[in-house]
Tab-separated table of C-alpha atoms in Angstrom:
chain	number	residue	atom	x	y	z
B	1	UNK	CA	-31.026	-38.935	10.212
B	2	UNK	CA	-27.453	-37.764	9.633
B	3	UNK	CA	-26.190	-35.302	7.109
B	4	UNK	CA	-23.344	-36.359	4.791
B	5	UNK	CA	-20.697	-33.516	5.002
B	6	UNK	CA	-19.494	-34.371	1.454
B	7	UNK	CA	-22.832	-33.001	0.178
B	8	UNK	CA	-22.266	-29.553	1.414
B	9	UNK	CA	-18.443	-29.345	1.001
B	10	UNK	CA	-17.040	-26.527	-1.232
B	11	UNK	CA	-13.533	-26.345	-2.689
B	12	UNK	CA	-13.107	-22.691	-1.554
B	13	UNK	CA	-10.373	-20.968	0.422
B	14	UNK	CA	-10.006	-17.539	1.615
B	15	UNK	CA	-6.518	-16.687	0.543
B	16	UNK	CA	-6.714	-13.226	-0.946
B	17	UNK	CA	-3.022	-12.009	-1.097
B	18	UNK	CA	-1.773	-9.899	-3.839
B	19	UNK	CA	-0.534	-11.563	-7.105
B	20	UNK	CA	3.040	-10.435	-6.324
B	21	UNK	CA	2.853	-10.844	-2.640
B	22	UNK	CA	6.102	-13.102	-2.402
B	23	UNK	CA	8.035	-10.959	-4.740
B	24	UNK	CA	7.346	-7.787	-2.866
B	25	UNK	CA	8.107	-9.281	0.468
B	26	UNK	CA	11.442	-10.495	-0.794
B	27	UNK	CA	12.350	-7.120	-2.311
B	28	UNK	CA	11.215	-5.255	0.934
B	29	UNK	CA	13.704	-7.223	2.893
B	30	UNK	CA	16.356	-6.434	0.488
B	31	UNK	CA	15.668	-2.867	0.654
B	32	UNK	CA	15.711	-2.908	4.415
B	33	UNK	CA	19.052	-4.606	4.341
B	34	UNK	CA	20.562	-2.056	1.849
B	35	UNK	CA	19.135	0.846	3.984
B	36	UNK	CA	20.450	-0.746	7.274
B	37	UNK	CA	23.982	-1.433	5.736
B	38	UNK	CA	24.085	2.299	4.602
B	39	UNK	CA	22.947	3.391	7.913
B	40	UNK	CA	25.604	1.556	9.875
B	41	UNK	CA	28.289	2.740	7.320
B	42	UNK	CA	27.254	6.382	7.652
B	43	UNK	CA	26.951	6.358	11.546
B	44	UNK	CA	30.246	4.606	11.980
B	45	UNK	CA	32.143	6.795	9.350
B	46	UNK	CA	30.621	9.961	10.990
B	47	UNK	CA	31.722	8.827	14.467
B	48	UNK	CA	35.173	8.081	13.308
B	49	UNK	CA	35.761	11.112	11.185
B	50	UNK	CA	33.747	13.566	13.271
B	51	UNK	CA	31.195	14.212	10.745
B	52	UNK	CA	27.821	15.154	12.088
B	53	UNK	CA	26.363	15.263	8.605
B	54	UNK	CA	27.046	11.618	8.260
B	55	UNK	CA	25.751	10.717	11.662
B	56	UNK	CA	22.495	12.766	11.085
B	57	UNK	CA	21.757	11.052	7.932
B	58	UNK	CA	22.497	7.739	9.223
B	59	UNK	CA	19.955	8.170	11.984
B	60	UNK	CA	17.408	9.788	9.593
B	61	UNK	CA	17.839	6.339	7.333
B	62	UNK	CA	17.014	4.562	10.308
B	63	UNK	CA	13.528	5.875	10.662
B	64	UNK	CA	12.788	4.784	7.300
B	65	UNK	CA	14.174	1.402	7.649
B	66	UNK	CA	12.015	1.040	10.787
B	67	UNK	CA	9.043	1.987	8.775
B	68	UNK	CA	9.955	-0.508	5.841
B	69	UNK	CA	10.301	-3.213	8.533
B	70	UNK	CA	6.641	-2.658	9.343
B	71	UNK	CA	5.786	-3.525	5.790
B	72	UNK	CA	8.096	-6.347	5.477
B	73	UNK	CA	6.665	-8.118	8.860
B	74	UNK	CA	3.120	-7.365	7.641
B	75	UNK	CA	3.945	-9.308	4.383
B	76	UNK	CA	5.351	-12.346	6.407
B	77	UNK	CA	2.432	-12.242	8.876
B	78	UNK	CA	-0.008	-12.257	6.108
B	79	UNK	CA	1.539	-14.999	4.287
B	80	UNK	CA	1.905	-17.215	7.277
B	81	UNK	CA	-1.580	-16.746	8.384
B	82	UNK	CA	-3.189	-16.766	4.949
B	83	UNK	CA	-4.808	-20.192	5.848
B	84	UNK	CA	-5.908	-19.223	9.389
B	85	UNK	CA	-9.661	-19.709	9.556
B	86	UNK	CA	-9.988	-17.137	12.409
B	87	UNK	CA	-9.534	-14.523	9.732
B	88	UNK	CA	-12.948	-14.530	8.246
B	89	UNK	CA	-11.859	-13.126	4.894
B	90	UNK	CA	-8.223	-14.000	4.915
B	91	UNK	CA	-5.313	-11.838	5.508
B	92	UNK	CA	-5.243	-9.610	2.482
B	93	UNK	CA	-5.837	-6.509	4.222
B	94	UNK	CA	-3.058	-6.764	6.700
B	95	UNK	CA	-0.921	-4.799	4.236
B	96	UNK	CA	-3.408	-1.983	4.219
B	97	UNK	CA	-3.111	-1.870	8.175
B	98	UNK	CA	0.558	-1.956	7.941
B	99	UNK	CA	0.591	0.835	5.272
B	100	UNK	CA	-1.783	3.120	7.460
B	101	UNK	CA	0.665	2.680	10.361
B	102	UNK	CA	3.497	3.498	7.981
B	103	UNK	CA	1.705	6.532	6.476
B	104	UNK	CA	1.408	7.908	10.013
B	105	UNK	CA	5.082	7.392	10.710
B	106	UNK	CA	5.742	9.183	7.271
B	107	UNK	CA	3.492	12.134	8.511
B	108	UNK	CA	5.641	12.337	11.766
B	109	UNK	CA	8.893	12.349	9.747
B	110	UNK	CA	7.430	15.281	7.626
B	111	UNK	CA	6.609	17.210	10.571
B	112	UNK	CA	9.983	16.642	12.242
B	113	UNK	CA	11.599	17.679	9.024
B	114	UNK	CA	9.674	20.706	9.033
B	115	UNK	CA	9.995	21.608	12.468
B	116	UNK	CA	13.703	21.198	12.431
B	117	UNK	CA	14.021	23.354	9.295
B	118	UNK	CA	12.130	26.219	11.143
B	119	UNK	CA	14.219	25.963	14.038
B	120	UNK	CA	17.362	26.485	11.854
B	121	UNK	CA	15.857	29.914	10.620
B	122	UNK	CA	16.214	31.002	14.239
B	123	UNK	CA	19.319	29.099	15.297
B	124	UNK	CA	21.434	28.624	12.211
B	125	UNK	CA	24.168	26.092	12.153
B	126	UNK	CA	27.417	26.173	10.408
B	127	UNK	CA	27.326	23.946	7.210
B	128	UNK	CA	30.220	22.070	5.672
B	129	UNK	CA	28.846	22.331	2.165
B	130	UNK	CA	31.316	19.997	0.422
B	131	UNK	CA	30.801	17.206	2.875
B	132	UNK	CA	27.011	17.713	3.131
B	133	UNK	CA	26.674	17.425	-0.753
B	134	UNK	CA	28.695	14.167	-0.853
B	135	UNK	CA	26.479	12.591	1.893
B	136	UNK	CA	23.266	13.851	0.016
B	137	UNK	CA	24.614	12.503	-3.395
B	138	UNK	CA	25.495	9.038	-1.645
B	139	UNK	CA	21.984	9.029	-0.027
B	140	UNK	CA	20.144	9.721	-3.218
B	141	UNK	CA	22.020	6.972	-5.004
B	142	UNK	CA	21.071	4.523	-2.564
B	143	UNK	CA	17.411	5.678	-2.486
B	144	UNK	CA	17.135	5.400	-6.284
B	145	UNK	CA	18.351	1.961	-6.046
B	146	UNK	CA	15.689	1.062	-3.394
B	147	UNK	CA	13.118	2.791	-5.242
B	148	UNK	CA	13.730	0.697	-8.232
B	149	UNK	CA	13.555	-2.278	-6.383
B	150	UNK	CA	10.161	-1.423	-4.865
B	151	UNK	CA	8.714	-0.325	-8.084
B	152	UNK	CA	5.373	-1.818	-9.080
B	153	UNK	CA	5.866	-4.646	-11.592
B	154	UNK	CA	3.176	-4.987	-13.928
B	155	UNK	CA	5.024	-7.111	-16.521
B	156	UNK	CA	3.721	-10.445	-15.091
B	157	UNK	CA	0.035	-11.765	-15.491
B	158	UNK	CA	-0.641	-14.862	-13.887
B	159	UNK	CA	-3.866	-17.122	-14.441
B	160	UNK	CA	-5.584	-18.422	-11.293
B	161	UNK	CA	-7.667	-21.473	-11.049
B	162	UNK	CA	-11.076	-20.244	-11.747
B	163	UNK	CA	-11.039	-20.804	-15.375
B	164	UNK	CA	-10.061	-17.289	-16.435
B	165	UNK	CA	-7.142	-14.979	-15.998
B	166	UNK	CA	-7.279	-12.339	-13.250
B	167	UNK	CA	-5.875	-8.885	-13.127
B	168	UNK	CA	-4.839	-9.101	-9.492
B	169	UNK	CA	-1.064	-8.342	-10.501
B	170	UNK	CA	-2.104	-5.033	-11.757
B	171	UNK	CA	-3.836	-3.936	-8.498
B	172	UNK	CA	-1.902	-1.452	-6.191
B	173	UNK	CA	-0.441	-2.898	-3.073
B	174	UNK	CA	-0.709	-0.281	-0.453
B	175	UNK	CA	1.877	-2.094	1.866
B	176	UNK	CA	4.511	-1.673	-1.060
B	177	UNK	CA	3.359	1.658	-1.888
B	178	UNK	CA	4.022	2.967	1.756
B	179	UNK	CA	7.568	1.293	1.662
B	180	UNK	CA	8.033	2.877	-1.818
B	181	UNK	CA	6.864	6.372	-0.235
B	182	UNK	CA	9.460	6.079	2.541
B	183	UNK	CA	12.186	5.750	0.002
B	184	UNK	CA	10.767	8.387	-2.376
B	185	UNK	CA	10.657	10.809	0.691
B	186	UNK	CA	14.176	10.043	1.423
B	187	UNK	CA	15.210	10.645	-2.270
B	188	UNK	CA	13.152	13.916	-2.448
B	189	UNK	CA	15.129	15.421	0.705
B	190	UNK	CA	18.282	14.434	-0.903
B	191	UNK	CA	17.405	16.146	-4.229
B	192	UNK	CA	16.216	19.231	-2.343
B	193	UNK	CA	19.397	19.041	-0.138
B	194	UNK	CA	21.686	18.830	-3.084
B	195	UNK	CA	20.136	21.837	-4.863
B	196	UNK	CA	20.144	23.909	-1.699
B	197	UNK	CA	23.598	22.949	-0.723
B	198	UNK	CA	25.106	23.613	-4.133
B	199	UNK	CA	23.378	27.040	-4.494
B	200	UNK	CA	24.355	27.923	-0.897
B	201	UNK	CA	27.908	27.059	-1.409
B	202	UNK	CA	28.100	29.203	-4.588
B	203	UNK	CA	26.133	32.227	-3.258
B	204	UNK	CA	26.358	31.884	0.526
B	205	UNK	CA	22.585	31.339	0.811
B	206	UNK	CA	22.565	29.709	4.156
B	207	UNK	CA	18.806	30.010	4.674
B	208	UNK	CA	18.029	28.111	1.341
B	209	UNK	CA	18.968	24.817	3.093
B	210	UNK	CA	16.253	25.091	5.841
B	211	UNK	CA	13.717	26.612	3.295
B	212	UNK	CA	14.133	23.565	1.121
B	213	UNK	CA	13.507	21.385	4.291
B	214	UNK	CA	10.136	23.070	4.822
B	215	UNK	CA	9.212	22.515	1.243
B	216	UNK	CA	10.184	18.905	1.402
B	217	UNK	CA	8.387	18.392	4.781
B	218	UNK	CA	5.020	19.772	2.948
B	219	UNK	CA	5.345	17.563	0.000
B	220	UNK	CA	5.971	14.417	2.035
B	221	UNK	CA	3.078	15.310	4.486
B	222	UNK	CA	0.853	15.614	1.404
B	223	UNK	CA	1.992	12.112	0.114
B	224	UNK	CA	1.388	10.682	3.608
B	225	UNK	CA	-2.287	12.057	3.926
B	226	UNK	CA	-3.092	10.529	0.468
B	227	UNK	CA	-1.762	7.214	1.707
B	228	UNK	CA	-3.669	7.579	5.168
B	229	UNK	CA	-6.798	8.454	3.262
B	230	UNK	CA	-6.576	5.466	0.848
B	231	UNK	CA	-5.636	2.760	3.350
B	232	UNK	CA	-8.204	4.198	5.787
B	233	UNK	CA	-11.068	3.641	3.048
B	234	UNK	CA	-9.980	0.038	2.473
B	235	UNK	CA	-9.786	-0.626	6.354
B	236	UNK	CA	-13.424	0.867	6.725
B	237	UNK	CA	-14.767	-0.806	3.513
B	238	UNK	CA	-15.594	2.485	1.867
B	239	UNK	CA	-16.475	2.288	-1.773
B	240	UNK	CA	-14.837	4.955	-3.586
B	241	UNK	CA	-17.031	7.151	-5.916
B	242	UNK	CA	-15.060	6.065	-9.061
B	243	UNK	CA	-15.480	2.380	-8.133
B	244	UNK	CA	-17.738	0.707	-10.928
B	245	UNK	CA	-17.947	-2.728	-9.470
B	246	UNK	CA	-21.438	-2.344	-7.843
B	247	UNK	CA	-22.876	-1.042	-11.004
B	248	UNK	CA	-21.076	-4.071	-12.814
B	249	UNK	CA	-22.679	-6.644	-10.597
B	250	UNK	CA	-26.119	-5.050	-10.828
B	251	UNK	CA	-26.019	-4.844	-14.470
B	252	UNK	CA	-24.960	-8.611	-14.679
B	253	UNK	CA	-27.657	-9.894	-12.197
B	254	UNK	CA	-30.678	-7.748	-12.921
B	255	UNK	CA	-33.219	-8.657	-15.437
B	256	UNK	CA	-37.073	-8.147	-16.039
B	257	UNK	CA	-37.524	-10.758	-13.391
B	258	UNK	CA	-34.544	-10.320	-10.918
B	259	UNK	CA	-33.943	-7.247	-8.949
B	260	UNK	CA	-30.923	-6.684	-6.602
B	261	UNK	CA	-32.510	-5.529	-3.481
B	262	UNK	CA	-29.285	-5.106	-1.431
B	263	UNK	CA	-25.736	-5.041	-2.340
B	264	UNK	CA	-22.415	-4.560	-0.459
B	265	UNK	CA	-19.006	-4.734	-1.918
B	266	UNK	CA	-15.561	-4.423	-0.132
B	267	UNK	CA	-11.956	-5.169	-0.581
B	268	UNK	CA	-10.392	-8.322	0.562
B	269	UNK	CA	-6.774	-7.594	-0.621
B	270	UNK	CA	-5.007	-6.121	-3.522
B	271	UNK	CA	-7.137	-6.609	-6.626
B	272	UNK	CA	-9.509	-8.779	-4.614
B	273	UNK	CA	-13.178	-7.892	-3.966
B	274	UNK	CA	-16.093	-9.508	-2.067
B	275	UNK	CA	-19.661	-8.936	-2.381
B	276	UNK	CA	-23.052	-9.759	-0.882
B	277	UNK	CA	-26.144	-9.544	-3.031
B	278	UNK	CA	-29.876	-10.130	-2.272
B	279	UNK	CA	-32.070	-10.893	-5.337
B	280	UNK	CA	-35.795	-10.655	-5.409
B	281	UNK	CA	-37.031	-12.731	-8.357
B	282	UNK	CA	-40.430	-13.840	-9.758
B	283	UNK	CA	-38.447	-16.856	-11.388
B	284	UNK	CA	-35.451	-17.553	-9.489
B	285	UNK	CA	-32.460	-19.177	-11.068
B	286	UNK	CA	-30.056	-21.557	-9.431
B	287	UNK	CA	-27.200	-20.097	-7.498
B	288	UNK	CA	-24.773	-21.650	-10.150
B	289	UNK	CA	-26.557	-19.629	-12.824
B	290	UNK	CA	-26.340	-16.525	-10.806
B	291	UNK	CA	-22.550	-17.091	-10.411
B	292	UNK	CA	-22.117	-17.839	-13.980
B	293	UNK	CA	-23.435	-14.272	-14.790
B	294	UNK	CA	-20.695	-12.818	-12.654
B	295	UNK	CA	-17.695	-15.057	-13.939
B	296	UNK	CA	-16.467	-12.217	-16.052
B	297	UNK	CA	-15.702	-9.993	-13.314
B	298	UNK	CA	-12.232	-10.934	-12.424
B	299	UNK	CA	-11.789	-8.797	-9.318
B	300	UNK	CA	-14.759	-10.384	-7.678
B	301	UNK	CA	-13.102	-13.268	-5.604
B	302	UNK	CA	-15.871	-13.993	-3.070
B	303	UNK	CA	-19.665	-13.649	-3.656
B	304	UNK	CA	-22.526	-14.534	-1.334
B	305	UNK	CA	-25.986	-14.499	-2.964
B	306	UNK	CA	-29.358	-14.544	-1.215
B	307	UNK	CA	-32.469	-15.211	-3.181
B	308	UNK	CA	-36.017	-14.197	-2.304
B	309	UNK	CA	-38.951	-15.333	-4.236
B	310	UNK	CA	-41.256	-12.489	-5.263
B	311	UNK	CA	-45.009	-13.156	-5.929
B	312	UNK	CA	-45.853	-13.328	-9.665
B	313	UNK	CA	-47.697	-10.399	-11.102
B	314	UNK	CA	-49.933	-12.629	-13.077
């Protein structure tokens, strides 16, 4: 006896990319182009005019451009392999993996900034305040433009083909967040540098510049730790203490006759969750009936349900 495959076919895919995936990818590439162009201009001008401040800032921007390249390539890889069946639950978490790597790079940048600043306390260098301020102001302007391009956009709300609207576009994209933090870190160093250089030029406070460098390094390190922690949790399928989805699933499924005996929930991508539930029931319903009970949970994109018949108490 042969089975008819059509009887068991389900129109279901495993594409769990964020709602703004394409938009975020385009903007990340644009920011890389702007940063790279500014980097080339600063290094070239610094070399031609003998300005070490311009050269140093140009190479500093190159580290952030490289980190953002990780984010851009992750977007492209996730999109191109979204339909690859070898990724059991899709490529939605590729961005989190890239964000984790980018956060590590950000932590290293923070350590380098702090270390270089400490060294300047012991080996002070002569500062051309006017030229350095101009470089910092230009860098800040470029970073603010890039930060505006990489901002989270919650103005669009798309409907998905499941009979109801999803809130996926409002979910945080850690890959975009990592790129944004690199730009924000650069902007912070520019702001601190402008303040330190301005006061230094007015009052001859040469030590204020490395002091602000240490402050900036510590702040950036704190940002990177938060990103490492959040992306690491996603990669390890950790359920945060404030995640109410497991309770929401239990409340929707459990009745006087149905008890959830095992439940696992994890993230598939930005705003996309999956779950596995085992239900012990004295009066089991159909799978469609149980799925209907969960239809109002918009972030639940994939659910596997196992039903076990319990002996009747009568």
